[in-house]
PDB file of C-alpha atoms and ligand atoms in Angstrom:
ATOM      1  CA  MET U  21      97.348 -48.702  89.821  1.00  0.00           C
ATOM      2  CA  ASN U  22      98.410 -44.733  89.710  1.00  0.00           C
ATOM      3  CA  ARG U  23      94.502 -43.535  88.576  1.00  0.00           C
ATOM      4  CA  ILE U  24      93.531 -45.111  92.028  1.00  0.00           C
ATOM      5  CA  ILE U  25      96.040 -43.236  94.185  1.00  0.00           C
ATOM      6  CA  ARG U  26      95.062 -40.322  92.599  1.00  0.00           C
ATOM      7  CA  ALA U  27      91.768 -40.959  92.949  1.00  0.00           C
ATOM      8  CA  LEU U  28      92.523 -41.490  96.987  1.00  0.00           C
ATOM      9  CA  GLY U  29      94.265 -38.551  97.071  1.00  0.00           C
ATOM     10  CA  ALA U  30      91.385 -35.667  95.454  1.00  0.00           C
ATOM     11  CA  LEU U  31      89.442 -38.113  98.076  1.00  0.00           C
ATOM     12  CA  THR U  32      91.922 -37.725 100.937  1.00  0.00           C
ATOM     13  CA  LEU U  33      91.889 -33.705  99.885  1.00  0.00           C
ATOM     14  CA  ALA U  34      88.500 -33.467  99.518  1.00  0.00           C
ATOM     15  CA  ALA U  35      87.732 -35.002 103.627  1.00  0.00           C
ATOM     16  CA  LEU U  36      90.664 -32.141 104.584  1.00  0.00           C
ATOM     17  CA  PRO U  37      87.924 -29.450 104.465  1.00  0.00           C
ATOM     18  CA  LEU U  38      85.486 -31.485 106.865  1.00  0.00           C
ATOM     19  CA  ILE U  39      87.697 -32.681 109.063  1.00  0.00           C
ATOM     20  CA  SER U  40      89.501 -29.204 110.089  1.00  0.00           C
ATOM     21  CA  THR U  41      86.057 -28.444 110.384  1.00  0.00           C
ATOM     22  CA  VAL U  42      85.256 -30.988 113.569  1.00  0.00           C
ATOM     23  CA  ALA U  43      88.577 -30.425 114.572  1.00  0.00           C
ATOM     24  CA  ARG U  44      88.288 -26.346 114.649  1.00  0.00           C
ATOM     25  CA  ALA U  45      85.024 -26.647 116.921  1.00  0.00           C
ATOM     26  CA  ASP U  46      85.510 -23.840 118.795  1.00  0.00           C
ATOM     27  CA  ASP U  47      84.768 -21.936 121.207  1.00  0.00           C
ATOM     28  CA  GLU U  48      81.436 -20.325 120.881  1.00  0.00           C
ATOM     29  CA  ASP U  49      80.212 -24.256 119.195  1.00  0.00           C
ATOM     30  CA  ALA U  50      81.192 -25.985 122.684  1.00  0.00           C
ATOM     31  CA  VAL U  51      78.631 -23.171 124.499  1.00  0.00           C
ATOM     32  CA  ALA U  52      76.289 -23.564 121.737  1.00  0.00           C
ATOM     33  CA  TYR U  53      76.120 -26.992 122.029  1.00  0.00           C
ATOM     34  CA  ARG U  54      76.012 -27.502 125.629  1.00  0.00           C
ATOM     35  CA  LYS U  55      73.147 -24.822 125.415  1.00  0.00           C
ATOM     36  CA  HIS U  56      71.250 -27.661 123.077  1.00  0.00           C
ATOM     37  CA  ILE U  57      71.805 -29.792 125.384  1.00  0.00           C
ATOM     38  CA  MET U  58      70.173 -27.685 127.633  1.00  0.00           C
ATOM     39  CA  ARG U  59      67.330 -26.438 126.039  1.00  0.00           C
ATOM     40  CA  THR U  60      66.312 -30.365 125.335  1.00  0.00           C
ATOM     41  CA  LEU U  61      66.491 -30.868 129.398  1.00  0.00           C
ATOM     42  CA  ASP U  62      64.035 -27.969 129.838  1.00  0.00           C
ATOM     43  CA  GLU U  63      61.529 -28.379 126.732  1.00  0.00           C
ATOM     44  CA  GLN U  64      61.331 -32.356 127.590  1.00  0.00           C
ATOM     45  CA  THR U  65      60.734 -31.590 131.148  1.00  0.00           C
ATOM     46  CA  ALA U  66      58.242 -28.930 130.497  1.00  0.00           C
ATOM     47  CA  ALA U  67      56.727 -31.499 128.683  1.00  0.00           C
ATOM     48  CA  LEU U  68      56.526 -34.313 131.005  1.00  0.00           C
ATOM     49  CA  GLY U  69      54.845 -31.577 133.228  1.00  0.00           C
ATOM     50  CA  MET U  70      52.554 -31.092 131.447  1.00  0.00           C
ATOM     51  CA  ILE U  71      51.536 -34.862 131.681  1.00  0.00           C
ATOM     52  CA  LEU U  72      51.734 -34.826 135.257  1.00  0.00           C
ATOM     53  CA  SER U  73      49.761 -32.043 135.956  1.00  0.00           C
ATOM     54  CA  GLY U  74      47.032 -33.649 134.236  1.00  0.00           C
ATOM     55  CA  ALA U  75      47.071 -30.986 131.121  1.00  0.00           C
ATOM     56  CA  ILE U  76      48.000 -33.600 128.539  1.00  0.00           C
ATOM     57  CA  PRO U  77      47.557 -37.772 128.479  1.00  0.00           C
ATOM     58  CA  GLU U  78      49.822 -40.091 129.298  1.00  0.00           C
ATOM     59  CA  ASP U  79      50.250 -41.777 126.822  1.00  0.00           C
ATOM     60  CA  ASN U  80      54.112 -40.848 126.393  1.00  0.00           C
ATOM     61  CA  LEU U  81      55.117 -40.372 129.682  1.00  0.00           C
ATOM     62  CA  VAL U  82      58.117 -43.145 129.530  1.00  0.00           C
ATOM     63  CA  LEU U  83      58.834 -41.808 126.263  1.00  0.00           C
ATOM     64  CA  HIS U  84      59.829 -38.549 128.244  1.00  0.00           C
ATOM     65  CA  MET U  85      61.308 -40.167 130.588  1.00  0.00           C
ATOM     66  CA  ASP U  86      63.441 -42.116 128.218  1.00  0.00           C
ATOM     67  CA  ALA U  87      64.601 -38.330 126.629  1.00  0.00           C
ATOM     68  CA  ILE U  88      65.494 -37.336 129.928  1.00  0.00           C
ATOM     69  CA  ALA U  89      67.555 -40.022 130.814  1.00  0.00           C
ATOM     70  CA  THR U  90      69.270 -40.093 127.375  1.00  0.00           C
ATOM     71  CA  THR U  91      70.006 -36.269 127.185  1.00  0.00           C
ATOM     72  CA  ALA U  92      71.213 -36.360 130.597  1.00  0.00           C
ATOM     73  CA  SER U  93      73.853 -39.106 129.326  1.00  0.00           C
ATOM     74  CA  MET U  94      75.574 -36.263 127.176  1.00  0.00           C
ATOM     75  CA  ALA U  95      75.570 -33.542 129.246  1.00  0.00           C
ATOM     76  CA  LEU U  96      78.560 -34.379 131.069  1.00  0.00           C
ATOM     77  CA  SER U  97      80.728 -34.780 127.957  1.00  0.00           C
ATOM     78  CA  SER U  98      79.202 -31.298 126.194  1.00  0.00           C
ATOM     79  CA  PHE U  99      80.840 -29.221 129.174  1.00  0.00           C
ATOM     80  CA  GLU U 100      84.435 -30.973 129.119  1.00  0.00           C
ATOM     81  CA  PRO U 101      85.641 -28.167 126.879  1.00  0.00           C
ATOM     82  CA  ASN U 102      86.979 -25.861 129.077  1.00  0.00           C
ATOM     83  CA  VAL U 103      85.382 -22.854 127.291  1.00  0.00           C
ATOM     84  CA  PRO U 104      84.036 -20.413 130.429  1.00  0.00           C
ATOM     85  CA  GLY U 105      81.148 -18.686 128.481  1.00  0.00           C
ATOM     86  CA  GLY U 106      77.913 -18.543 128.376  1.00  0.00           C
ATOM     87  CA  ASP U 107      75.462 -18.447 131.732  1.00  0.00           C
ATOM     88  CA  ALA U 108      78.285 -21.164 133.303  1.00  0.00           C
ATOM     89  CA  LYS U 109      80.168 -20.361 135.999  1.00  0.00           C
ATOM     90  CA  PRO U 110      84.237 -20.771 135.702  1.00  0.00           C
ATOM     91  CA  GLU U 111      83.673 -22.882 138.762  1.00  0.00           C
ATOM     92  CA  VAL U 112      82.035 -25.631 136.356  1.00  0.00           C
ATOM     93  CA  TRP U 113      85.824 -25.876 135.616  1.00  0.00           C
ATOM     94  CA  SER U 114      87.755 -24.845 138.550  1.00  0.00           C
ATOM     95  CA  ASN U 115      85.257 -27.491 140.446  1.00  0.00           C
ATOM     96  CA  TRP U 116      85.354 -30.276 137.888  1.00  0.00           C
ATOM     97  CA  GLU U 117      85.119 -33.431 140.318  1.00  0.00           C
ATOM     98  CA  ASP U 118      82.470 -31.639 142.225  1.00  0.00           C
ATOM     99  CA  PHE U 119      80.234 -30.491 138.726  1.00  0.00           C
ATOM    100  CA  ALA U 120      81.359 -34.169 137.421  1.00  0.00           C
ATOM    101  CA  LYS U 121      79.862 -35.521 139.988  1.00  0.00           C
ATOM    102  CA  ARG U 122      76.802 -33.445 140.657  1.00  0.00           C
ATOM    103  CA  MET U 123      76.294 -34.540 136.410  1.00  0.00           C
ATOM    104  CA  ASN U 124      77.099 -38.153 137.120  1.00  0.00           C
ATOM    105  CA  ASP U 125      74.319 -38.108 139.601  1.00  0.00           C
ATOM    106  CA  PHE U 126      71.940 -36.310 137.359  1.00  0.00           C
ATOM    107  CA  ALA U 127      72.580 -38.764 135.386  1.00  0.00           C
ATOM    108  CA  ALA U 128      72.549 -41.775 137.394  1.00  0.00           C
ATOM    109  CA  LYS U 129      69.204 -40.888 139.131  1.00  0.00           C
ATOM    110  CA  THR U 130      67.529 -40.182 135.765  1.00  0.00           C
ATOM    111  CA  ALA U 131      68.703 -43.121 134.625  1.00  0.00           C
ATOM    112  CA  ASN U 132      67.149 -44.685 137.374  1.00  0.00           C
ATOM    113  CA  MET U 133      63.627 -43.299 136.775  1.00  0.00           C
ATOM    114  CA  ALA U 134      63.395 -44.398 133.053  1.00  0.00           C
ATOM    115  CA  LYS U 135      64.496 -47.784 134.360  1.00  0.00           C
ATOM    116  CA  VAL U 136      62.068 -48.053 136.828  1.00  0.00           C
ATOM    117  CA  ALA U 137      59.496 -47.319 134.583  1.00  0.00           C
ATOM    118  CA  HIS U 138      60.076 -49.643 132.102  1.00  0.00           C
ATOM    119  CA  ASP U 139      60.811 -52.284 134.344  1.00  0.00           C
ATOM    120  CA  GLU U 140      57.915 -51.761 137.238  1.00  0.00           C
ATOM    121  CA  ASP U 141      55.606 -48.849 136.645  1.00  0.00           C
ATOM    122  CA  PRO U 142      55.141 -45.690 135.664  1.00  0.00           C
ATOM    123  CA  GLN U 143      53.617 -44.723 139.080  1.00  0.00           C
ATOM    124  CA  THR U 144      56.126 -45.966 140.934  1.00  0.00           C
ATOM    125  CA  ALA U 145      58.694 -43.513 138.394  1.00  0.00           C
ATOM    126  CA  VAL U 146      56.981 -40.453 138.659  1.00  0.00           C
ATOM    127  CA  GLU U 147      57.772 -41.094 142.762  1.00  0.00           C
ATOM    128  CA  LEU U 148      60.655 -40.523 141.907  1.00  0.00           C
ATOM    129  CA  ALA U 149      60.909 -37.747 139.411  1.00  0.00           C
ATOM    130  CA  ILE U 150      61.513 -35.080 141.654  1.00  0.00           C
ATOM    131  CA  GLU U 151      64.535 -35.597 143.688  1.00  0.00           C
ATOM    132  CA  ALA U 152      65.844 -36.844 139.838  1.00  0.00           C
ATOM    133  CA  LEU U 153      64.884 -33.517 138.421  1.00  0.00           C
ATOM    134  CA  ASP U 154      66.875 -31.516 140.939  1.00  0.00           C
ATOM    135  CA  CYS U 155      67.932 -28.909 137.869  1.00  0.00           C
ATOM    136  CA  LYS U 156      68.466 -26.293 140.898  1.00  0.00           C
ATOM    137  CA  GLY U 157      70.777 -27.529 143.054  1.00  0.00           C
ATOM    138  CA  CYS U 158      73.343 -27.300 140.150  1.00  0.00           C
ATOM    139  CA  HIS U 159      72.033 -23.620 138.740  1.00  0.00           C
ATOM    140  CA  LYS U 160      72.595 -22.457 141.670  1.00  0.00           C
ATOM    141  CA  VAL U 161      76.322 -23.355 142.307  1.00  0.00           C
ATOM    142  CA  TYR U 162      77.106 -23.903 138.740  1.00  0.00           C
ATOM    143  CA  ASN U 163      74.968 -20.959 136.969  1.00  0.00           C
ATOM    144  CA  ASN U 164      75.023 -17.000 136.752  1.00  0.00           C
ATOM    145  CA  LYS U 165      71.087 -16.668 135.414  1.00  0.00           C
ATOM    146  CA  ARG U 166      69.820 -19.006 136.298  1.00  0.00           C
ATOM    147  CA  ALA U 167      70.855 -19.351 140.128  1.00  0.00           C
ATOM    148  CA  ASP U 168      67.108 -18.643 141.248  1.00  0.00           C
ATOM    149  CA  ASP U 169      64.549 -20.136 139.534  1.00  0.00           C
ATOM    150  CA  GLU U 170      64.797 -23.446 137.749  1.00  0.00           C
TER     151      GLU U 170
HETATM  152  C1  HEC Z  21      75.695 -30.631 137.235  1.00  0.00           C
HETATM  153  C2  HEC Z  21      75.009 -29.548 136.960  1.00  0.00           C
HETATM  154  C3  HEC Z  21      73.650 -28.941 135.892  1.00  0.00           C
HETATM  155  C4  HEC Z  21      72.543 -30.033 135.365  1.00  0.00           C
HETATM  156  C5  HEC Z  21      72.054 -31.486 137.333  1.00  0.00           C
HETATM  157  C6  HEC Z  21      71.335 -29.144 135.320  1.00  0.00           C
HETATM  158  N1  HEC Z  21      72.309 -28.394 133.733  1.00  0.00           N
HETATM  159 FE1  HEC Z  21      71.402 -26.567 133.032  1.00  0.00          FE
HETATM  160  N2  HEC Z  21      72.637 -25.594 133.021  1.00  0.00           N
HETATM  161  C7  HEC Z  21      73.656 -25.839 133.720  1.00  0.00           C
HETATM  162  C8  HEC Z  21      75.331 -25.316 133.517  1.00  0.00           C
HETATM  163  C9  HEC Z  21      76.008 -24.847 133.774  1.00  0.00           C
HETATM  164  C10 HEC Z  21      74.226 -24.482 132.240  1.00  0.00           C
HETATM  165  C11 HEC Z  21      74.729 -22.751 131.456  1.00  0.00           C
HETATM  166  C12 HEC Z  21      75.359 -23.449 130.135  1.00  0.00           C
HETATM  167  C13 HEC Z  21      76.288 -22.413 129.784  1.00  0.00           C
HETATM  168  O1  HEC Z  21      75.258 -21.343 129.688  1.00  0.00           O
HETATM  169  O2  HEC Z  21      76.922 -22.334 128.826  1.00  0.00           O
HETATM  170  C14 HEC Z  21      72.934 -25.036 132.194  1.00  0.00           C
HETATM  171  C15 HEC Z  21      71.964 -24.019 131.764  1.00  0.00           C
HETATM  172  C16 HEC Z  21      70.588 -24.726 131.123  1.00  0.00           C
HETATM  173  C17 HEC Z  21      69.901 -23.671 130.570  1.00  0.00           C
HETATM  174  C18 HEC Z  21      69.509 -22.603 129.919  1.00  0.00           C
HETATM  175  C19 HEC Z  21      70.833 -22.915 128.470  1.00  0.00           C
HETATM  176  C20 HEC Z  21      70.513 -21.523 127.274  1.00  0.00           C
HETATM  177  O3  HEC Z  21      69.677 -21.498 126.553  1.00  0.00           O
HETATM  178  O4  HEC Z  21      71.355 -20.813 127.921  1.00  0.00           O
HETATM  179  C21 HEC Z  21      68.441 -24.625 130.620  1.00  0.00           C
HETATM  180  C22 HEC Z  21      67.400 -24.468 129.987  1.00  0.00           C
HETATM  181  C23 HEC Z  21      68.668 -25.500 131.619  1.00  0.00           C
HETATM  182  N3  HEC Z  21      69.685 -25.494 131.872  1.00  0.00           N
HETATM  183  C24 HEC Z  21      67.992 -26.476 132.605  1.00  0.00           C
HETATM  184  C25 HEC Z  21      68.241 -27.608 132.841  1.00  0.00           C
HETATM  185  C26 HEC Z  21      67.582 -28.631 133.817  1.00  0.00           C
HETATM  186  C27 HEC Z  21      65.850 -28.416 133.332  1.00  0.00           C
HETATM  187  C28 HEC Z  21      67.788 -29.566 134.098  1.00  0.00           C
HETATM  188  C29 HEC Z  21      67.115 -30.088 135.169  1.00  0.00           C
HETATM  189  C30 HEC Z  21      66.338 -31.484 134.378  1.00  0.00           C
HETATM  190  C31 HEC Z  21      69.394 -29.108 134.159  1.00  0.00           C
HETATM  191  N4  HEC Z  21      69.525 -27.964 133.177  1.00  0.00           N
HETATM  192  C32 HEC Z  21      69.766 -29.271 135.205  1.00  0.00           C
HETATM  193  C33 HEC Z  21      73.755 -27.205 134.853  1.00  0.00           C
HETATM  194  C34 HEC Z  21      73.308 -27.854 135.217  1.00  0.00           C
END
């Protein structure tokens, strides 16, 4: 019995550094994490664009749409820590309601695009892509650096 308790104690102690590392996800981590998510969107959108331009066969078309929809669904929570910095304007947090609405709309439209690709046909989904992938609409308002491009 004592040995079990001691073993449990040792386990708990061993787990502590892990737990505090997770809890200490500091400001730098919060910024790096949301940038990773944004870059994933960028890469997947670029890959999809190559297919739509005819440079690459369309074998992975639907998978790229899935990847974009999945990543879009992660994006809002990556901005939840109130950590101004990176290229994000402070308005992300001072206008959180509007920012969250835009991100939720983006997630809903990309999810719909992917669903149409599966349930109807990829060509119809492609027609939805331009409106669904309105990255610029948000960057114009909330990103210091990318306001003029994508
Ligand atoms: C609702 C708002 C919103 C939407 C939609 C959005 N972004 Fe962003 N994006 C941001 C913000 C805010 C930042 C700045 C993050 C930072 O630097 O902390 C950003 C940053 C980026 C960056 C720079 C990442 C880096 O390494 O600095 C890229 C690339 C990017 N977004 C691509 C995209 C693409 C592609 C889409 C659309 C498919 C998209 N974003 C949709 C808000 C958005």
